[in-house]
Tab-separated table of C-alpha atoms and ligand atoms in Angstrom:
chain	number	residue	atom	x	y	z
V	30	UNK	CA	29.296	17.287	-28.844
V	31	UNK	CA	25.674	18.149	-29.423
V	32	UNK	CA	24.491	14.541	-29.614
V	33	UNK	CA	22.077	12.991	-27.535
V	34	UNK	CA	23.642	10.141	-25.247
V	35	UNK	CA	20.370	8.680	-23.623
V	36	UNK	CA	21.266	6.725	-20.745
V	37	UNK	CA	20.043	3.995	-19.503
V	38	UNK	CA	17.142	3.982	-16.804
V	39	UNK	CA	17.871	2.763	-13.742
V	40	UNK	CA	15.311	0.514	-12.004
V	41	UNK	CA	15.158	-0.781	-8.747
V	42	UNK	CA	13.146	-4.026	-8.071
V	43	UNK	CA	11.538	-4.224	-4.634
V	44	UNK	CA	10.293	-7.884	-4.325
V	45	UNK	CA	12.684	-8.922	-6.673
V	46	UNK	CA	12.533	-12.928	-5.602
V	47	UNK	CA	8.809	-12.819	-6.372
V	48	UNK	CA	6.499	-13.674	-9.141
V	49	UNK	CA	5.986	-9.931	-9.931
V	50	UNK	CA	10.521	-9.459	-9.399
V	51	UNK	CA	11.052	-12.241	-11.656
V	52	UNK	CA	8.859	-11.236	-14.666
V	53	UNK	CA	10.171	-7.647	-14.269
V	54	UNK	CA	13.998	-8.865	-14.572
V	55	UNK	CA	12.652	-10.917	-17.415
V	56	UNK	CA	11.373	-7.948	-19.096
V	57	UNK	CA	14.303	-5.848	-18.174
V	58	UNK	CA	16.962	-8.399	-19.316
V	59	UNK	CA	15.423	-8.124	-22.950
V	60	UNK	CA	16.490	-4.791	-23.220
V	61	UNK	CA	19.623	-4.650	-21.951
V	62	UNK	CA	20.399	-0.747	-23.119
V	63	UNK	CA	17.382	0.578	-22.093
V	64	UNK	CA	16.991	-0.695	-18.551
V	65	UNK	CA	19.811	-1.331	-15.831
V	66	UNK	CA	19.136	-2.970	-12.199
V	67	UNK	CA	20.432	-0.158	-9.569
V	68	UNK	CA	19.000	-2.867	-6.558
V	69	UNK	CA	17.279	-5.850	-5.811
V	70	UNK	CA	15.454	-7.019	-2.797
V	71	UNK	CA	14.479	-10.417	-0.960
V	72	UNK	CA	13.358	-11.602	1.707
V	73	UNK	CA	13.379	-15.378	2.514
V	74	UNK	CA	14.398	-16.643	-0.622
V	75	UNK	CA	18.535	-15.394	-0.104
V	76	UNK	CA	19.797	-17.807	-2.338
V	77	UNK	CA	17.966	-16.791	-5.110
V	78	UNK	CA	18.542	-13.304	-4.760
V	79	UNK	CA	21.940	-13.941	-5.224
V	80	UNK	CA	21.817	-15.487	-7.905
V	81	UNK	CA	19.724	-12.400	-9.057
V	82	UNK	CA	22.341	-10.650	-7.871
V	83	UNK	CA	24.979	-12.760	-10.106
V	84	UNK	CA	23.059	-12.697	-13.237
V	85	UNK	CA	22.172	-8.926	-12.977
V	86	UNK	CA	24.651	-7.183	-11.351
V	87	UNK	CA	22.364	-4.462	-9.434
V	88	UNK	CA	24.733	-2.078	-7.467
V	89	UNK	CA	22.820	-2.853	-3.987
V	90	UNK	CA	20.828	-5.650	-2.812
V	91	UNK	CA	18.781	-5.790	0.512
V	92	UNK	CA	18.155	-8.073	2.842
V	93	UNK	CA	15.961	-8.887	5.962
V	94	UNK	CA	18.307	-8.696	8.964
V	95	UNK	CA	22.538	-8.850	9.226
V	96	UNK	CA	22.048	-12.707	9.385
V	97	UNK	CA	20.861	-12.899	5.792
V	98	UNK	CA	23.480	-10.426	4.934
V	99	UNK	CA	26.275	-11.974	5.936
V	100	UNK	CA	24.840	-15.102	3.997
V	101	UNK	CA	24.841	-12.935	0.934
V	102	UNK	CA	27.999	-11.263	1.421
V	103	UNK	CA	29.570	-14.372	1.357
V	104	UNK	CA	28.153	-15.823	-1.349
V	105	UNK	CA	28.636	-13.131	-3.872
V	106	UNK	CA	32.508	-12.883	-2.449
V	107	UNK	CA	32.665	-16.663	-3.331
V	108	UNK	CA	31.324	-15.863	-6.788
V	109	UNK	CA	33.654	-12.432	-7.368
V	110	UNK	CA	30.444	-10.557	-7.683
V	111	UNK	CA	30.106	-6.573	-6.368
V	112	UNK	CA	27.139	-5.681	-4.771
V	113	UNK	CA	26.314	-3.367	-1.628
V	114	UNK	CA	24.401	-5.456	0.563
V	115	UNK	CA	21.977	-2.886	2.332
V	116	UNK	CA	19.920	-4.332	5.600
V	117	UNK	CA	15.702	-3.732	6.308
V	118	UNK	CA	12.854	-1.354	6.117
V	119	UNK	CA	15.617	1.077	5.887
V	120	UNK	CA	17.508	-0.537	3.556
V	121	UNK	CA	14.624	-0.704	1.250
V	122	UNK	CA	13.419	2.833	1.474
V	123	UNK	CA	17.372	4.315	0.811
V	124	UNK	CA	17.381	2.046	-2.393
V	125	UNK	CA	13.674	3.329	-3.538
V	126	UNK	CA	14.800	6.397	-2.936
V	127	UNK	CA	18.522	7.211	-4.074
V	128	UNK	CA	19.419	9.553	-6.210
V	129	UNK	CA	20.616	7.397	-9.081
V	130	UNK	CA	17.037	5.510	-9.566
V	131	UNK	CA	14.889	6.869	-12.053
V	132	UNK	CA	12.052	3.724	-12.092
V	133	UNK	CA	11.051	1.592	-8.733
V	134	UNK	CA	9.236	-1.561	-9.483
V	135	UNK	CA	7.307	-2.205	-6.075
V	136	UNK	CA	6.752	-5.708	-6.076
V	137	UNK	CA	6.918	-6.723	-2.011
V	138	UNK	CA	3.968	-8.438	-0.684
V	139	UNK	CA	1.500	-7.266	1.979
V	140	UNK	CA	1.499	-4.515	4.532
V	141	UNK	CA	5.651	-4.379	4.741
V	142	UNK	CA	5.755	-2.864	1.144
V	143	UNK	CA	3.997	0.358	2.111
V	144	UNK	CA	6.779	2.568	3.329
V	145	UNK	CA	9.514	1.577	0.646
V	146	UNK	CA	6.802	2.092	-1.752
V	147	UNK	CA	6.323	6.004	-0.062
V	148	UNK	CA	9.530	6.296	-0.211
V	149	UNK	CA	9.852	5.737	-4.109
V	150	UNK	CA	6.835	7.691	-4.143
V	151	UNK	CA	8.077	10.725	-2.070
V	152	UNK	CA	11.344	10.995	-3.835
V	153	UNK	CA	9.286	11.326	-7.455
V	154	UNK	CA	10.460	8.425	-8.662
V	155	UNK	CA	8.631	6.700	-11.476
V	156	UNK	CA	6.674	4.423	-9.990
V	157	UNK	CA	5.532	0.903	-10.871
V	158	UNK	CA	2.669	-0.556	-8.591
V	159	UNK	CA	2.454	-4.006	-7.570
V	160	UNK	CA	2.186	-3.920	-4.532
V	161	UNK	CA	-1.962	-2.976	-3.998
V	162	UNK	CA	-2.067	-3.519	-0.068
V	163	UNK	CA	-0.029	-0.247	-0.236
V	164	UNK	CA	-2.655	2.020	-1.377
V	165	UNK	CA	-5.422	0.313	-0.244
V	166	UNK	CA	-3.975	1.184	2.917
V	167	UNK	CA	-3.022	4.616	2.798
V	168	UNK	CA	-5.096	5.655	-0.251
V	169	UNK	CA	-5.791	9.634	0.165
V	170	UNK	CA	-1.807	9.671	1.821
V	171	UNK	CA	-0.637	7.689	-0.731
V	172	UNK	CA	-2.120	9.968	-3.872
V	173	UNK	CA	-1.603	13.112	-1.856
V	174	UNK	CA	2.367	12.265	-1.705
V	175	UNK	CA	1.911	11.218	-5.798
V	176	UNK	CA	0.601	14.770	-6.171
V	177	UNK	CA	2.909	16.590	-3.870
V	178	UNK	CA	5.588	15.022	-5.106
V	179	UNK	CA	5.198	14.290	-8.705
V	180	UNK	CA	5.920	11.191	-8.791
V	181	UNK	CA	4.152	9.186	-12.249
V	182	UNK	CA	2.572	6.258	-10.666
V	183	UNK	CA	1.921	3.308	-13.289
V	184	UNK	CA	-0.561	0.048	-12.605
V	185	UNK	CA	1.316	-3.084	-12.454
V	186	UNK	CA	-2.042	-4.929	-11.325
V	187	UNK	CA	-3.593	-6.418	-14.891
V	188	UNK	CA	-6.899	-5.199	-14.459
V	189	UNK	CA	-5.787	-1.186	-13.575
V	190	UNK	CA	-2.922	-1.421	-16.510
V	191	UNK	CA	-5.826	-2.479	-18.643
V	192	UNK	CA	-8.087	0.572	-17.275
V	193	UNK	CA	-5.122	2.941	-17.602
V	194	UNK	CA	-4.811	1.965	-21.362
V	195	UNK	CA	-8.243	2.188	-21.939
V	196	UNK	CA	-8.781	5.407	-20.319
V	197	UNK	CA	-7.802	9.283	-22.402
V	198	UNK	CA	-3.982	10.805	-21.109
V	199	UNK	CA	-6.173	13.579	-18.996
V	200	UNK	CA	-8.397	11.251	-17.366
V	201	UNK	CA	-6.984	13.499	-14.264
V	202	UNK	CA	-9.219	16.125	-14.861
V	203	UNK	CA	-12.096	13.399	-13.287
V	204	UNK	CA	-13.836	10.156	-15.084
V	205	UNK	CA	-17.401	12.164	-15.654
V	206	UNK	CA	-15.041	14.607	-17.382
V	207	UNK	CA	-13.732	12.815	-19.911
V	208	UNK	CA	-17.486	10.886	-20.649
V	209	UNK	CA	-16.614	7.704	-17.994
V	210	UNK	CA	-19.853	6.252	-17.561
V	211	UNK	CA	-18.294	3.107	-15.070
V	212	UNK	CA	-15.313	1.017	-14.937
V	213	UNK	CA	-15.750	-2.517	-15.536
V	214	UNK	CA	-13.140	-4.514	-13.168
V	215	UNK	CA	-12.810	-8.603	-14.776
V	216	UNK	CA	-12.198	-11.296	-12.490
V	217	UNK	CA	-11.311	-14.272	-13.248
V	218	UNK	CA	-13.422	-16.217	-10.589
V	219	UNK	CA	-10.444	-17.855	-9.495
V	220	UNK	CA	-9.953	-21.688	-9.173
V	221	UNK	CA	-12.971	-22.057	-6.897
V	222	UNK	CA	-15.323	-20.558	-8.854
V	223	UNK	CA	-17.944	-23.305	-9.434
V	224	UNK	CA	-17.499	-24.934	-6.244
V	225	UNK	CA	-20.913	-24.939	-3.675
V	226	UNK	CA	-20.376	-23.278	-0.307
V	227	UNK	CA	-20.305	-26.612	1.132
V	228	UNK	CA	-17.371	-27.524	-0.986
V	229	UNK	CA	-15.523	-24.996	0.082
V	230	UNK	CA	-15.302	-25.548	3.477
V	231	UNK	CA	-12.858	-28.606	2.198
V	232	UNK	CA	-10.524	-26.589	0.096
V	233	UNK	CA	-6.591	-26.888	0.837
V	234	UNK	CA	-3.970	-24.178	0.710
V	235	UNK	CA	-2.543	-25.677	-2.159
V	236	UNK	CA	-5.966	-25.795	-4.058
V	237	UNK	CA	-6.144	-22.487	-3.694
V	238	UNK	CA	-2.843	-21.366	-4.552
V	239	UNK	CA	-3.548	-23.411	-8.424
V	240	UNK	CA	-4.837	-20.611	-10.217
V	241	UNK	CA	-6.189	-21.977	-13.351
V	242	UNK	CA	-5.211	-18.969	-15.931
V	243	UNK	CA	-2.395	-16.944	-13.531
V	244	UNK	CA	0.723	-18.707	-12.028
V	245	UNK	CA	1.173	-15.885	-8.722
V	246	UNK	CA	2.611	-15.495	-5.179
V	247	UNK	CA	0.981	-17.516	-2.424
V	248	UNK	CA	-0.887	-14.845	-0.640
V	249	UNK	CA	-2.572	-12.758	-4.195
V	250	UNK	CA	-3.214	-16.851	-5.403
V	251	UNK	CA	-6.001	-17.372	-1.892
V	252	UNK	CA	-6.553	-13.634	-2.342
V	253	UNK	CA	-7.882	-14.773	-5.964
V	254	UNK	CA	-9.304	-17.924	-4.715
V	255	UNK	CA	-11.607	-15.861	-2.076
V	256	UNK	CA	-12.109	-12.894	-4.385
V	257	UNK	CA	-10.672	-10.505	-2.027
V	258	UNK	CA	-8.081	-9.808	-4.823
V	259	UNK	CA	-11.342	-8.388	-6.998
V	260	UNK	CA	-12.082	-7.037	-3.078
V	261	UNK	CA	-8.488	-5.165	-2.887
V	262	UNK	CA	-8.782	-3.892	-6.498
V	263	UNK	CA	-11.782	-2.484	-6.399
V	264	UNK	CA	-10.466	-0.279	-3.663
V	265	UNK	CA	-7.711	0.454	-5.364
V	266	UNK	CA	-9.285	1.198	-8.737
V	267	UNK	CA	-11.004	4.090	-6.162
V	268	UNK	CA	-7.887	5.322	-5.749
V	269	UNK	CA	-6.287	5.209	-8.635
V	270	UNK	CA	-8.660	7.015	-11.261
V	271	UNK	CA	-10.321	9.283	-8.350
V	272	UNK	CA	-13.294	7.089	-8.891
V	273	UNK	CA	-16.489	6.028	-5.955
V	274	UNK	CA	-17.081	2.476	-5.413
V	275	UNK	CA	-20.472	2.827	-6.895
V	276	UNK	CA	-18.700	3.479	-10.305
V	277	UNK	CA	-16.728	0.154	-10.149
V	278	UNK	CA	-18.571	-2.770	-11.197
V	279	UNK	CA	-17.120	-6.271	-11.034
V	280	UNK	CA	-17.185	-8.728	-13.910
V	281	UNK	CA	-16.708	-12.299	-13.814
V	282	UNK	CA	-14.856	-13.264	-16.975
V	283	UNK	CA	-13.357	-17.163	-16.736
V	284	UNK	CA	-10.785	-16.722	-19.253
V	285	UNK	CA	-8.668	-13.670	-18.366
V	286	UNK	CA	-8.391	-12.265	-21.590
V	287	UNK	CA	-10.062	-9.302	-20.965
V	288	UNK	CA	-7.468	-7.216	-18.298
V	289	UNK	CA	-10.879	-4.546	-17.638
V	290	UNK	CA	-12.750	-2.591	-19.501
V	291	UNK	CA	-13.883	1.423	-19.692
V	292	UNK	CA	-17.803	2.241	-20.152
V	293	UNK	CA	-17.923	5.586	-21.767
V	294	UNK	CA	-21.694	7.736	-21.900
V	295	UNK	CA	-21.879	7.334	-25.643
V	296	UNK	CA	-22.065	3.426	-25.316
V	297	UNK	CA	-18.771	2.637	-26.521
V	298	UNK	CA	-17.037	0.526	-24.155
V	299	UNK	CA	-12.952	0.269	-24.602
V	300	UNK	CA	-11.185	-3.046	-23.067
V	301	UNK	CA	-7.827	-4.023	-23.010
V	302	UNK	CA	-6.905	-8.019	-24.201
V	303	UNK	CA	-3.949	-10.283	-24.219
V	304	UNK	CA	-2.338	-13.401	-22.604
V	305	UNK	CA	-2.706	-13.610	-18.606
V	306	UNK	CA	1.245	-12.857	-18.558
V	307	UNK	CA	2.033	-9.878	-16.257
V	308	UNK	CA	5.408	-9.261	-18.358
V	309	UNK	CA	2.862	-7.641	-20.576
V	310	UNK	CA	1.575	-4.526	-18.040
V	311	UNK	CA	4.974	-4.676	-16.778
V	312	UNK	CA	6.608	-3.857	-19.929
V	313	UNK	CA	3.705	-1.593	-21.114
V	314	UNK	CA	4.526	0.296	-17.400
V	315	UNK	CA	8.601	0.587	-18.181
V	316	UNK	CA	8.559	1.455	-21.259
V	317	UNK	CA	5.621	3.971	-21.117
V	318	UNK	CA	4.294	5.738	-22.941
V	319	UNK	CA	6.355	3.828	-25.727
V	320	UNK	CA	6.037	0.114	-26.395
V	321	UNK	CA	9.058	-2.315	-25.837
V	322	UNK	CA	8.522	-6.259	-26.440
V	323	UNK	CA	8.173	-8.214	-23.301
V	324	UNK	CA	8.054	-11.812	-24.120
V	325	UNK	CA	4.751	-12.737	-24.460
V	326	UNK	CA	3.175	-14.594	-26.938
V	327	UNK	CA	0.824	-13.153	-29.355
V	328	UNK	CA	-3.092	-13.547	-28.559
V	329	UNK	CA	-4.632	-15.898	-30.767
V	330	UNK	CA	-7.944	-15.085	-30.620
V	331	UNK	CA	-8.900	-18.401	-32.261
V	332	UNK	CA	-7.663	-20.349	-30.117
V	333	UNK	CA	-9.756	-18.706	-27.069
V	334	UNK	CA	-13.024	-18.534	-29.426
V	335	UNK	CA	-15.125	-17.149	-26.761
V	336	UNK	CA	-15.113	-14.875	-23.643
V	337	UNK	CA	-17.813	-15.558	-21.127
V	338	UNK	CA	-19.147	-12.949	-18.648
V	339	UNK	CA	-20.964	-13.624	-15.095
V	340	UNK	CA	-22.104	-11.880	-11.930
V	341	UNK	CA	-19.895	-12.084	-8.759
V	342	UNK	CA	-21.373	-14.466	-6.511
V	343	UNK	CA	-21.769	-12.640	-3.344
V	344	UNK	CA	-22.755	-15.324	-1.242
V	345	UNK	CA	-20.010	-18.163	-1.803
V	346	UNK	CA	-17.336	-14.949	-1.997
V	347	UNK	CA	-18.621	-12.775	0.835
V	348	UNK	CA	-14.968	-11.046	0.888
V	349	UNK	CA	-16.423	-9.038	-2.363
V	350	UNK	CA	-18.492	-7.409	-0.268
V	351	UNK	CA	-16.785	-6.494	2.935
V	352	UNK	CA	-14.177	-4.553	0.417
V	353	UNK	CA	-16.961	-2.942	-1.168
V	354	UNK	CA	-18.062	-1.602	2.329
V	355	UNK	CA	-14.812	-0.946	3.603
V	356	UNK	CA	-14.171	1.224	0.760
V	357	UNK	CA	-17.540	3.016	0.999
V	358	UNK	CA	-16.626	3.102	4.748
V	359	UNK	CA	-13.145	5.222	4.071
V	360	UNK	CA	-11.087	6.231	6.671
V	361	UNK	CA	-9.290	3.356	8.356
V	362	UNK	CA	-11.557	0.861	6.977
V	363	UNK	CA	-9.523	-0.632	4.307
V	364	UNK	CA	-6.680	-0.694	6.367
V	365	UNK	CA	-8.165	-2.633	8.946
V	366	UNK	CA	-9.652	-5.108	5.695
V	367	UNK	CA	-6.152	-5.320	4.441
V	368	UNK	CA	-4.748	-6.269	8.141
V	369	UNK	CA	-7.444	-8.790	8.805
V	370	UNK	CA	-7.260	-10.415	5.418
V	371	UNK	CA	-2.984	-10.736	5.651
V	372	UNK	CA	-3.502	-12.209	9.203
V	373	UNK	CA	-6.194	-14.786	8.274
V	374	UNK	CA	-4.460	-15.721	4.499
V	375	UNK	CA	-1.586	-16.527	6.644
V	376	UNK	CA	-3.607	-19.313	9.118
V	377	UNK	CA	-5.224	-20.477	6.267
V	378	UNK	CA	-1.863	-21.275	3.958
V	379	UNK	CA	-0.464	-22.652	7.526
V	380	UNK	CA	-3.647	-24.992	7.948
V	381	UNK	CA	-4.918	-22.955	10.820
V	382	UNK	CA	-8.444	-22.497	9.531
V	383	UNK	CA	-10.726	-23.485	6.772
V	384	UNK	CA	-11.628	-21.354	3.727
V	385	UNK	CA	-14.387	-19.916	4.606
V	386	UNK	CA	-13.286	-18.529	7.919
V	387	UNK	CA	-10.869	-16.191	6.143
V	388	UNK	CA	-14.026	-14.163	5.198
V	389	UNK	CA	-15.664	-14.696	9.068
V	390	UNK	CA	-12.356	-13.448	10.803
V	391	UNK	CA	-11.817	-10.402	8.578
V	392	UNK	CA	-16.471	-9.626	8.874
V	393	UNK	CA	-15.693	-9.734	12.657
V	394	UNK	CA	-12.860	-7.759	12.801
V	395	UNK	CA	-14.044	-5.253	10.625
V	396	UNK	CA	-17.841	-4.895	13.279
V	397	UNK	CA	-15.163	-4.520	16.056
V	398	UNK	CA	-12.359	-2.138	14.907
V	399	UNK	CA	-14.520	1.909	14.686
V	400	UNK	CA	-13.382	3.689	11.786
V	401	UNK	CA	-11.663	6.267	12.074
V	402	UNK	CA	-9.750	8.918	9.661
V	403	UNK	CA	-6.197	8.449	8.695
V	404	UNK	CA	-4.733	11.884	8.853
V	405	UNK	CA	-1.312	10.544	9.630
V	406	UNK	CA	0.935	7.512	8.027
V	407	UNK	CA	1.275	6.985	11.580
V	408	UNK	CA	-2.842	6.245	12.185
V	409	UNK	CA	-2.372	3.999	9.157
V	410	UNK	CA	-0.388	1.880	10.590
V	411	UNK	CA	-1.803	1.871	13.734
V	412	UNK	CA	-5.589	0.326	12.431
V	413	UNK	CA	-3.176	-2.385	10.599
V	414	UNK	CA	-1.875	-3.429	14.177
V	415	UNK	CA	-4.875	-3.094	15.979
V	416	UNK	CA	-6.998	-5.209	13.369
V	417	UNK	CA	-3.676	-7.780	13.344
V	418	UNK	CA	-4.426	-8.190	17.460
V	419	UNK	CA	-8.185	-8.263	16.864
V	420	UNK	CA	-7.250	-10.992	14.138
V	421	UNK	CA	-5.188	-13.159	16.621
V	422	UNK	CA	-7.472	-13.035	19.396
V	423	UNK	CA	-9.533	-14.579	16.929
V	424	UNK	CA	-7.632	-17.311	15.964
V	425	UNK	CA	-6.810	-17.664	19.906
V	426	UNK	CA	-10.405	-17.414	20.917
V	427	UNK	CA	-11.348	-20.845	18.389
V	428	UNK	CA	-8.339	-22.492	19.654
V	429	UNK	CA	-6.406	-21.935	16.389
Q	26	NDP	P1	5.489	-13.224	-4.122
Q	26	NDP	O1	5.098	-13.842	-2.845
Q	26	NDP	O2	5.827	-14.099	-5.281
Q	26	NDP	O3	6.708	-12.214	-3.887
Q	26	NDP	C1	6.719	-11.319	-2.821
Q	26	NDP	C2	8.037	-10.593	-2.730
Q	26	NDP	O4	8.061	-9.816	-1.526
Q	26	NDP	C3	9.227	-11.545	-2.628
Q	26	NDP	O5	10.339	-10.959	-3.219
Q	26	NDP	C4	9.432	-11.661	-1.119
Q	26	NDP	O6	10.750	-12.072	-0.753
Q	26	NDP	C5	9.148	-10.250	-0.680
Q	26	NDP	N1	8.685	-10.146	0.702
Q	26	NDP	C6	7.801	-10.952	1.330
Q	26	NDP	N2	7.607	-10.540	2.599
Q	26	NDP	C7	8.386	-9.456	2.775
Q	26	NDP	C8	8.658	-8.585	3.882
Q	26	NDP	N3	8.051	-8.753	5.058
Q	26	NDP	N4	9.541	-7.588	3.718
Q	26	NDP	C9	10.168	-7.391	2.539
Q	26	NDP	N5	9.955	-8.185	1.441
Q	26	NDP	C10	9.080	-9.194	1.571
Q	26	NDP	O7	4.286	-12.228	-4.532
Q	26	NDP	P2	3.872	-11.697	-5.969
Q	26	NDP	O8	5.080	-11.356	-6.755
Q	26	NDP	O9	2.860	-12.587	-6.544
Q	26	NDP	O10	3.102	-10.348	-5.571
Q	26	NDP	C11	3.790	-9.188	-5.182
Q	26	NDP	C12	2.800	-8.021	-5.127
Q	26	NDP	O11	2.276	-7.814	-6.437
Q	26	NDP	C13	1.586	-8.302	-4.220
Q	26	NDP	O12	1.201	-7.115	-3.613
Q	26	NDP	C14	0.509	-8.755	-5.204
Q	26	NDP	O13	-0.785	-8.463	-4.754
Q	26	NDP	C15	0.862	-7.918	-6.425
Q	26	NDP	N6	0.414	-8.491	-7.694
Q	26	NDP	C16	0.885	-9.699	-8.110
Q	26	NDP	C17	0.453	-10.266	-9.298
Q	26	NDP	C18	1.004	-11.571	-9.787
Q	26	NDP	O14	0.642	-11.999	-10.883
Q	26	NDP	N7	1.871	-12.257	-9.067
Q	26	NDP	C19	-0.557	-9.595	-10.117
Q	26	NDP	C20	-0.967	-8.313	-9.602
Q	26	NDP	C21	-0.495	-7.793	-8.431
Q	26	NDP	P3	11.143	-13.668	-0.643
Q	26	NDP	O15	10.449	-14.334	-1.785
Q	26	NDP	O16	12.628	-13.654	-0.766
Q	26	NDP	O17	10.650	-14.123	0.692
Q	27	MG	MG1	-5.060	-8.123	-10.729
């Protein structure tokens, strides 16, 4: 009587066979009364998720389609394990949702995130964002349901967990408010980042998914490798701290040690360091605004004995640019970007097309596709299939 029993959030893990899944059930296993798995999702990968499912013990898990569940049935009935096995888009949204979640890690890849990340989102969930394509697709929707619903939305993505940190608790009241002069976004370049133009019409898919400082799904590692990622993040740095795309610049910074940085109008200029390990924003994100250990090493600043700092190369990494006009463009635009980009990442890790054509299908699709504004969740998704078609006609067009 009278005491104060906290219990234990409960977190679901959208994505959970990921790179983003895995270093989230890292975290969570280290603190094994603060956090406990409600559900866990995959996708291809249904032998890992159950072992997930073995090791963690989430009350639901969800699947693709009934084939993959029966797959996982039976392997957690061969292992004596318990878990509701809960089946597509569906699926996902009822376990972002339910009642007994307090935190919903959205960690799915791509386009197919977006409405099990709403979902989290509408319900008022805590909410931990991975998943950028998301709200670079539905921006104004997607903030509008964060304000409706009250939902706390925390940045997963390095650079905006580094920009949250470094920015005051009521940065809400607008960035020339509270004396933002610009936000500095760091990229790291990726692994590509000294090669000529010519060079790159050579590079293979598994070139670019060897990120020299980040170890990261396939589709983020040629996202990094064509700076689209920076591309992507820009627009969602818009979104996130209510900010224009003029007010974003992008710094190249080879080492990743710097997550971003905040410019304020008395000169001082706030960053955020540590290790490129994303179990660091993802534990800063759980645990906020308290601070739980996550696993990562200390920085030893010694070791790293200098940060470097370079212009974006517009040129070599035209993909920069067409999400810097896509987000000046609004409306539909960045949907359409995101759509184009998914489509042509995908030929390129299948050995469709070369590098630099990523940048030339998404340019082409983004001069054919009007923008329009997205008044409706519905119009959202309708520029992402339109610019997928556009994309494939491409492809089909070059014989691809
Ligand atoms: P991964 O490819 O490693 O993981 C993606 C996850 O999504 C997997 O669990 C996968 O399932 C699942 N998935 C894939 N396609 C679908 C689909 N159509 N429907 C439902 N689930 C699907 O990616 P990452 O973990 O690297 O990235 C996840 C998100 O986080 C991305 O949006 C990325 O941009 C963002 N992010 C990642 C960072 C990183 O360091 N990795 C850093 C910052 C942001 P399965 O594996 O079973 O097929
Ligand atoms: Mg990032």
């Amino acid at each position: 009587m009278g005491c104060d029993v906290s219990h234990a959030q409960q977190v679901t893990v959208l994505g959970a066979t990921g790179s983003i899944g895995l270093s989230t059930l890292d975290v969570i296993a280290r603190h094994p009364e603060q956090y406990q798995v409600f559900a866990l999702s995959g996708f291809s990968r249904i032998d890992e998720l159950l072992g997930l499912c073995v090791q963690h013990r989430p009350v639901c898990a969800v699947v693709p389609d009934e084939a993959a569940a029966a797959r996982l049935r039976q392997g957690l009935a061969t292992a004596q394990v318990g878990v509701e096995v809960l089946v597509g888009e569906a699926g996902l949204c009822q376990v972002a949702s339910a009642p007994e979640v307090d935190t919903v890690m959205a960690a799915i890849v791509g386009a197919a995130g977006l409405r099990p990340t709403l979902a989290a989102v509408e319900a008022g969930k805590k909410v931990l964002l991975a998943n950028k394509e998301a709200l670079v697709m539905s921006g104004a929707l997607f903030m509008q349901a964060v304000q409706r619903s009250g939902a706390v939305l925390l940045p997963i993505d390095s650079e905006h967990n580094a920009i949250f940190q470094c920015l005051p608790a009521d940065y809400g009241r607008g960035l020339e408010a509270v004396g933002v002069r610009r936000i500095l976004l760091t990229a790291s370049g990726g692994p590509f980042r000294e090669l000529s133009a010519e060079a790159l019409h050579d590079v293979t898919p598994e070139q670019a998914c060897a990120h020299p400082n980040w170890s990261m799904g396939r589709k983020i590692s040629v996202d990094s490798a064509s700076m689209m990622n920076k591309g992507l993040e820009l627009i969602e740095a818009c979104w996130l701290f209510d900010a224009p795309p003029s007010k974003v610049e992008v710094v190249v910074h080879p080492q990743s040690v710097i997550h971003s940085l905040v410019d304020y109008v008395d000169g001082s200029v706030l960053a955020q360091l540590g290790n490129p390990d994303m179990r660091t924003p993802i534990a800063h994100a759980l645990a906020w605004p308290r601070r739980i250990a996550s696993g990562v090493a200390p920085l030893d600043l010694f070791a790293i004995a200098r940060l470097d700092f370079q212009t974006p190369d517009d040129q070599r990494f035209p993909c920069l640019r067409l999400a810097r006009e896509a987000a000046q463009a609004g409306g539909s635009a960045p949907a359409t970007l995101n759509a184009a980009n998914e489509i042509a990442v995908e030929a390129f890790l299948q050995g469709r097309i070369r590098f630099p054509e990523i940048a030339r299908i998404i340019a082409q699709v983004l001069e054919q596709q009007p923008v329009e504004p997205v008044a409706s969740l519905e119009a959202v998704f309708e520029a992402d299939r339109r610019a997928r078609e556009l994309s494939r006609h491409w492809l089909e067009r070059q014989g691809r």
